[in-house]
Amino acid sequence: MEKVKLVVAMLIVGSIGIFVHFIPLPSAVIAMFRAVIGTLFLLGVMIFKQTNIDWAVVKKNAKYLIISGTAIGFNWIFLFEAYQYTSVAVATLCYYMAPAFVVLLAPFVLNEKMTIYNLMSTVAALFGAVLISGVFGGVQVNLIGVGYGIGAAVLYAWIMILNKKTKGLPGLELTFFQLLVSAVVMVPYVFLTEDLSRLSFTPSVLGLLLIVGVIHTGWVYQLFFEALNKLPAQTSSLLSYIDPVTAIILSAVLLHQPLSTIQMVGTLFILGSTVMNEVFNFRKQRSSVLKQSENLI
């Protein structure tokens, strides 16, 4: 059952680009609605579950929550801008560069040693990004969209690093406070930078915003954390690849944005680099556990 929840969550996440593509609003406005609606949804879930929040732990992690929550809002803006400038598939693959950026930043921020496997996987991911950008093969890709996608990946990498620094908060509560901060930041930002009176909020637009906020944010996070708590890490990592694969297929079928052969090769390099990192981390964790067991003996 938990695998089904995670599969459903990844399928939904993989489809967000399609829905955002059809919302004729500035990316910042979409991000604001997503943050506000997602926050309210998770608040309802926590009230229903009668979640007891340890405010001392929240206060202790306040700095990281504020920074990561702010980064989430602008991360979404960059990603949604990427959808507008390039295909959903290319934007999603650029976004999947985040693990490579984590590897590059980790030695400086988390004091983690850069290994040859980390370096190889990062080079593979960067090479994949070059291939999907259309620099080779004569593929017409908007480099502005690629830039926004990579910018979103850099922000998401920082969020991943900050999450590692956050201690004592369960996943659902962590995400709730991050979304809350994002909503608090996005609302004044949008009102200061956008003229909302000139935007058209038709019933279809409002419906799409609700779907993105409730389904693609609130419900997805609920499913994700319910499954994550009960599935092995390797299973969760493997099933997470449903997200980009779904985005690529839907982009080609529904939006007629297929990838070229050389871009598909780039896709294999990007996703393969992430697999390489996960395999290495799994072996590292297993080796650590074995050493601890030997010490106990």
Short mmCIF file of C-alpha atoms in Angstrom, two decimals:
data_model
loop_
_atom_site.label_atom_id
_atom_site.label_comp_id
_atom_site.label_asym_id
_atom_site.label_seq_id
_atom_site.Cartn_x
_atom_site.Cartn_y
_atom_site.Cartn_z
CA MET A 1 0.00 0.00 0.00
CA GLU A 2 2.85 2.40 0.85
CA LYS A 3 4.45 1.75 -2.55
CA VAL A 4 1.15 2.63 -4.21
CA LYS A 5 1.04 5.91 -2.26
CA LEU A 6 4.54 6.84 -3.37
CA VAL A 7 3.87 5.85 -6.99
CA VAL A 8 0.71 8.00 -7.01
CA ALA A 9 2.63 10.90 -5.45
CA MET A 10 5.38 10.70 -8.07
CA LEU A 11 2.87 10.46 -10.93
CA ILE A 12 1.14 13.59 -9.64
CA VAL A 13 4.41 15.49 -9.23
CA GLY A 14 5.42 14.50 -12.75
CA SER A 15 2.25 16.09 -14.12
CA ILE A 16 2.55 19.50 -12.45
CA GLY A 17 4.28 21.04 -15.46
CA ILE A 18 1.28 20.24 -17.66
CA PHE A 19 -1.11 22.07 -15.32
CA VAL A 20 1.18 25.06 -14.81
CA HIS A 21 1.60 25.28 -18.60
CA PHE A 22 -2.12 26.07 -18.92
CA ILE A 23 -2.29 28.69 -16.15
CA PRO A 24 -1.99 32.12 -17.84
CA LEU A 25 -0.58 33.88 -14.78
CA PRO A 26 2.90 35.11 -13.78
CA SER A 27 5.03 32.43 -12.16
CA ALA A 28 5.23 34.36 -8.88
CA VAL A 29 1.43 34.42 -8.61
CA ILE A 30 1.18 30.67 -9.23
CA ALA A 31 3.91 30.07 -6.63
CA MET A 32 2.05 32.24 -4.11
CA PHE A 33 -1.22 30.36 -4.54
CA ARG A 34 0.58 27.03 -4.37
CA ALA A 35 2.27 28.01 -1.10
CA VAL A 36 -0.89 29.38 0.52
CA ILE A 37 -3.17 26.53 -0.53
CA GLY A 38 -0.57 23.87 0.28
CA THR A 39 0.00 25.38 3.74
CA LEU A 40 -3.73 25.41 4.51
CA PHE A 41 -4.07 21.80 3.33
CA LEU A 42 -1.20 20.55 5.50
CA LEU A 43 -2.54 22.56 8.45
CA GLY A 44 -5.83 20.70 8.04
CA VAL A 45 -3.98 17.36 7.92
CA MET A 46 -2.06 18.18 11.10
CA ILE A 47 -5.23 19.26 12.92
CA PHE A 48 -7.01 16.07 11.79
CA LYS A 49 -4.09 13.96 13.01
CA GLN A 50 -3.90 15.98 16.23
CA THR A 51 -0.21 16.57 15.68
CA ASN A 52 1.65 17.85 18.73
CA ILE A 53 4.21 20.43 17.62
CA ASP A 54 7.36 20.78 19.68
CA TRP A 55 7.71 24.56 19.54
CA ALA A 56 11.11 24.44 21.23
CA VAL A 57 12.42 22.38 18.29
CA VAL A 58 10.74 24.76 15.81
CA LYS A 59 12.41 27.74 17.51
CA LYS A 60 15.76 25.97 17.48
CA ASN A 61 15.49 25.42 13.70
CA ALA A 62 13.87 28.79 12.93
CA LYS A 63 16.86 30.12 10.99
CA TYR A 64 16.96 27.14 8.63
CA LEU A 65 13.16 27.09 8.24
CA ILE A 66 13.08 30.76 7.25
CA ILE A 67 15.89 30.43 4.71
CA SER A 68 14.65 27.15 3.19
CA GLY A 69 11.02 28.31 3.16
CA THR A 70 11.99 31.47 1.28
CA ALA A 71 14.09 29.41 -1.13
CA ILE A 72 11.11 27.12 -1.84
CA GLY A 73 9.00 30.06 -3.04
CA PHE A 74 11.64 31.36 -5.43
CA ASN A 75 12.55 27.82 -6.45
CA TRP A 76 8.97 27.39 -7.68
CA ILE A 77 9.07 30.72 -9.49
CA PHE A 78 12.21 29.69 -11.38
CA LEU A 79 10.75 26.27 -12.22
CA PHE A 80 7.46 27.72 -13.47
CA GLU A 81 9.37 30.26 -15.56
CA ALA A 82 11.33 27.37 -17.07
CA TYR A 83 8.04 25.73 -18.09
CA GLN A 84 7.09 28.93 -19.94
CA TYR A 85 10.36 29.24 -21.86
CA THR A 86 11.15 25.63 -22.68
CA SER A 87 9.46 22.23 -22.73
CA VAL A 88 8.18 20.62 -19.53
CA ALA A 89 10.58 17.71 -20.10
CA VAL A 90 13.69 19.91 -20.47
CA ALA A 91 12.70 22.06 -17.46
CA THR A 92 12.15 18.94 -15.33
CA LEU A 93 15.48 17.40 -16.35
CA CYS A 94 17.30 20.66 -15.55
CA TYR A 95 15.57 20.58 -12.18
CA TYR A 96 16.92 17.07 -11.63
CA MET A 97 20.41 18.59 -11.61
CA ALA A 98 19.81 19.42 -7.93
CA PRO A 99 21.57 16.28 -6.55
CA ALA A 100 24.66 17.17 -8.59
CA PHE A 101 24.73 20.66 -7.06
CA VAL A 102 24.34 19.16 -3.59
CA VAL A 103 27.45 17.06 -4.27
CA LEU A 104 29.35 20.19 -5.34
CA LEU A 105 28.23 22.24 -2.33
CA ALA A 106 28.43 19.52 0.34
CA PRO A 107 32.24 19.73 0.89
CA PHE A 108 31.98 23.46 1.62
CA VAL A 109 28.70 23.52 3.55
CA LEU A 110 28.41 20.09 5.19
CA ASN A 111 32.12 19.25 5.41
CA GLU A 112 31.51 16.06 3.43
CA LYS A 113 34.42 14.60 1.49
CA MET A 114 34.24 14.68 -2.31
CA THR A 115 34.84 11.16 -3.62
CA ILE A 116 35.74 10.02 -7.12
CA TYR A 117 32.21 8.59 -7.46
CA ASN A 118 30.70 11.95 -6.50
CA LEU A 119 32.92 13.73 -8.99
CA MET A 120 32.10 11.28 -11.80
CA SER A 121 28.36 11.53 -11.19
CA THR A 122 28.51 15.33 -11.14
CA VAL A 123 30.45 15.48 -14.41
CA ALA A 124 27.93 13.06 -15.97
CA ALA A 125 25.02 15.25 -14.84
CA LEU A 126 26.64 18.43 -16.18
CA PHE A 127 27.37 16.71 -19.50
CA GLY A 128 23.72 15.58 -19.63
CA ALA A 129 22.57 19.15 -19.06
CA VAL A 130 24.72 20.31 -21.98
CA LEU A 131 23.15 17.65 -24.23
CA ILE A 132 19.54 18.50 -23.35
CA SER A 133 20.26 22.23 -23.74
CA GLY A 134 20.51 21.73 -27.49
CA VAL A 135 24.06 23.07 -27.82
CA PHE A 136 24.91 19.93 -29.78
CA GLY A 137 22.75 18.33 -32.42
CA GLY A 138 21.05 21.46 -33.73
CA VAL A 139 18.09 21.15 -31.34
CA GLN A 140 16.20 24.41 -30.84
CA VAL A 141 15.95 24.91 -27.07
CA ASN A 142 15.39 28.24 -25.33
CA LEU A 143 18.49 28.70 -23.19
CA ILE A 144 16.61 31.14 -20.95
CA GLY A 145 14.32 28.28 -19.98
CA VAL A 146 17.32 26.04 -19.35
CA GLY A 147 18.82 28.78 -17.18
CA TYR A 148 15.65 29.08 -15.12
CA GLY A 149 15.52 25.30 -14.72
CA ILE A 150 19.12 25.13 -13.51
CA GLY A 151 18.47 28.11 -11.23
CA ALA A 152 15.57 26.19 -9.70
CA ALA A 153 17.86 23.18 -9.25
CA VAL A 154 20.47 25.29 -7.42
CA LEU A 155 17.80 26.62 -5.05
CA TYR A 156 16.45 23.12 -4.47
CA ALA A 157 19.98 21.91 -3.74
CA TRP A 158 20.26 24.55 -1.01
CA ILE A 159 16.89 23.41 0.39
CA MET A 160 18.16 19.81 0.51
CA ILE A 161 21.30 20.94 2.35
CA LEU A 162 19.34 23.08 4.81
CA ASN A 163 17.02 20.13 5.49
CA LYS A 164 20.08 18.11 6.51
CA LYS A 165 20.94 20.84 9.01
CA THR A 166 17.42 20.89 10.44
CA LYS A 167 17.19 18.54 13.41
CA GLY A 168 14.27 17.05 15.33
CA LEU A 169 11.37 17.99 13.04
CA PRO A 170 9.38 15.17 11.36
CA GLY A 171 9.02 15.46 7.58
CA LEU A 172 5.39 16.61 7.54
CA GLU A 173 5.94 19.31 10.15
CA LEU A 174 9.15 20.44 8.48
CA THR A 175 7.36 20.84 5.16
CA PHE A 176 4.40 22.63 6.79
CA PHE A 177 6.63 25.29 8.34
CA GLN A 178 8.63 25.67 5.14
CA LEU A 179 5.43 26.19 3.14
CA LEU A 180 4.16 28.60 5.80
CA VAL A 181 7.32 30.70 5.50
CA SER A 182 7.07 30.51 1.71
CA ALA A 183 3.47 31.77 1.82
CA VAL A 184 4.39 34.60 4.21
CA VAL A 185 7.22 35.68 1.88
CA MET A 186 5.36 35.17 -1.41
CA VAL A 187 2.21 37.14 -0.54
CA PRO A 188 3.90 40.54 0.01
CA TYR A 189 6.38 39.81 -2.80
CA VAL A 190 3.56 39.27 -5.29
CA PHE A 191 1.57 42.28 -4.13
CA LEU A 192 4.67 44.48 -4.47
CA THR A 193 5.77 43.17 -7.88
CA GLU A 194 2.54 42.22 -9.70
CA ASP A 195 -0.57 44.20 -10.63
CA LEU A 196 -3.20 41.62 -9.68
CA SER A 197 -6.05 43.85 -10.93
CA ARG A 198 -4.86 43.27 -14.51
CA LEU A 199 -4.88 39.50 -14.20
CA SER A 200 -7.82 37.31 -15.20
CA PHE A 201 -8.93 34.81 -12.54
CA THR A 202 -11.48 32.83 -14.54
CA PRO A 203 -13.17 29.73 -13.06
CA SER A 204 -10.81 27.49 -15.07
CA VAL A 205 -7.73 29.36 -13.80
CA LEU A 206 -8.94 29.16 -10.21
CA GLY A 207 -9.66 25.46 -10.71
CA LEU A 208 -6.12 24.82 -11.98
CA LEU A 209 -4.64 26.80 -9.07
CA LEU A 210 -6.64 24.67 -6.63
CA ILE A 211 -5.41 21.49 -8.29
CA VAL A 212 -1.78 22.66 -8.10
CA GLY A 213 -2.19 23.75 -4.47
CA VAL A 214 -4.29 20.90 -3.11
CA ILE A 215 -3.29 17.93 -5.27
CA HIS A 216 0.26 18.73 -6.43
CA THR A 217 1.34 20.22 -3.10
CA GLY A 218 -0.74 19.37 -0.04
CA TRP A 219 -1.90 15.86 -0.95
CA VAL A 220 1.39 14.91 -2.59
CA TYR A 221 3.38 15.83 0.51
CA GLN A 222 0.94 13.91 2.71
CA LEU A 223 1.24 10.78 0.54
CA PHE A 224 4.99 11.18 0.24
CA PHE A 225 5.70 11.36 3.96
CA GLU A 226 3.23 8.61 4.84
CA ALA A 227 5.03 6.31 2.39
CA LEU A 228 8.54 7.55 3.21
CA ASN A 229 8.20 6.62 6.87
CA LYS A 230 7.48 2.97 6.03
CA LEU A 231 9.53 2.22 2.90
CA PRO A 232 13.24 1.44 2.63
CA ALA A 233 15.29 4.40 1.39
CA GLN A 234 16.40 2.52 -1.74
CA THR A 235 12.79 1.76 -2.70
CA SER A 236 11.82 5.40 -2.25
CA SER A 237 14.78 6.56 -4.34
CA LEU A 238 13.97 4.13 -7.15
CA LEU A 239 10.29 5.09 -7.27
CA SER A 240 11.17 8.79 -7.33
CA TYR A 241 12.29 8.37 -10.95
CA ILE A 242 8.63 8.05 -11.90
CA ASP A 243 8.51 11.86 -11.61
CA PRO A 244 10.84 12.84 -14.50
CA VAL A 245 9.72 9.90 -16.66
CA THR A 246 6.09 10.99 -16.25
CA ALA A 247 7.00 14.58 -17.12
CA ILE A 248 8.83 13.49 -20.27
CA ILE A 249 5.96 11.26 -21.46
CA LEU A 250 3.20 13.79 -20.72
CA SER A 251 5.20 16.59 -22.32
CA ALA A 252 5.53 14.57 -25.53
CA VAL A 253 1.97 13.20 -25.63
CA LEU A 254 -0.11 16.14 -24.38
CA LEU A 255 2.01 19.16 -25.33
CA HIS A 256 3.76 17.65 -28.37
CA GLN A 257 7.18 18.48 -26.91
CA PRO A 258 9.20 15.32 -27.61
CA LEU A 259 12.90 15.05 -26.80
CA SER A 260 15.39 14.50 -29.60
CA THR A 261 17.71 11.50 -29.63
CA ILE A 262 20.64 13.51 -28.27
CA GLN A 263 18.42 14.95 -25.53
CA MET A 264 17.36 11.43 -24.55
CA VAL A 265 21.06 10.60 -24.20
CA GLY A 266 21.39 13.66 -21.97
CA THR A 267 18.43 12.39 -19.94
CA LEU A 268 20.23 9.10 -19.31
CA PHE A 269 23.33 10.97 -18.15
CA ILE A 270 21.37 13.14 -15.68
CA LEU A 271 19.23 10.37 -14.21
CA GLY A 272 22.13 7.92 -14.33
CA SER A 273 24.30 10.32 -12.32
CA THR A 274 21.67 10.41 -9.60
CA VAL A 275 21.50 6.60 -9.54
CA MET A 276 25.31 6.49 -9.24
CA ASN A 277 25.21 8.80 -6.23
CA GLU A 278 22.47 6.79 -4.54
CA VAL A 279 24.28 3.47 -5.09
CA PHE A 280 27.47 4.93 -3.63
CA ASN A 281 25.62 6.39 -0.62
CA PHE A 282 23.89 3.04 -0.03
CA ARG A 283 27.24 1.22 -0.05
CA LYS A 284 28.72 3.85 2.25
CA GLN A 285 25.84 3.50 4.73
CA ARG A 286 26.03 -0.31 4.60
CA SER A 287 29.78 -0.20 5.22
CA SER A 288 29.21 2.09 8.21
CA VAL A 289 26.58 -0.26 9.65
CA LEU A 290 28.89 -3.27 9.23
CA LYS A 291 31.70 -1.47 11.03
CA GLN A 292 29.37 -0.58 13.89
CA SER A 293 28.29 -4.22 14.10
CA GLU A 294 31.93 -5.35 14.25
CA ASN A 295 32.58 -2.89 17.07
CA LEU A 296 29.64 -4.29 19.00
CA ILE A 297 31.01 -7.81 18.61
#
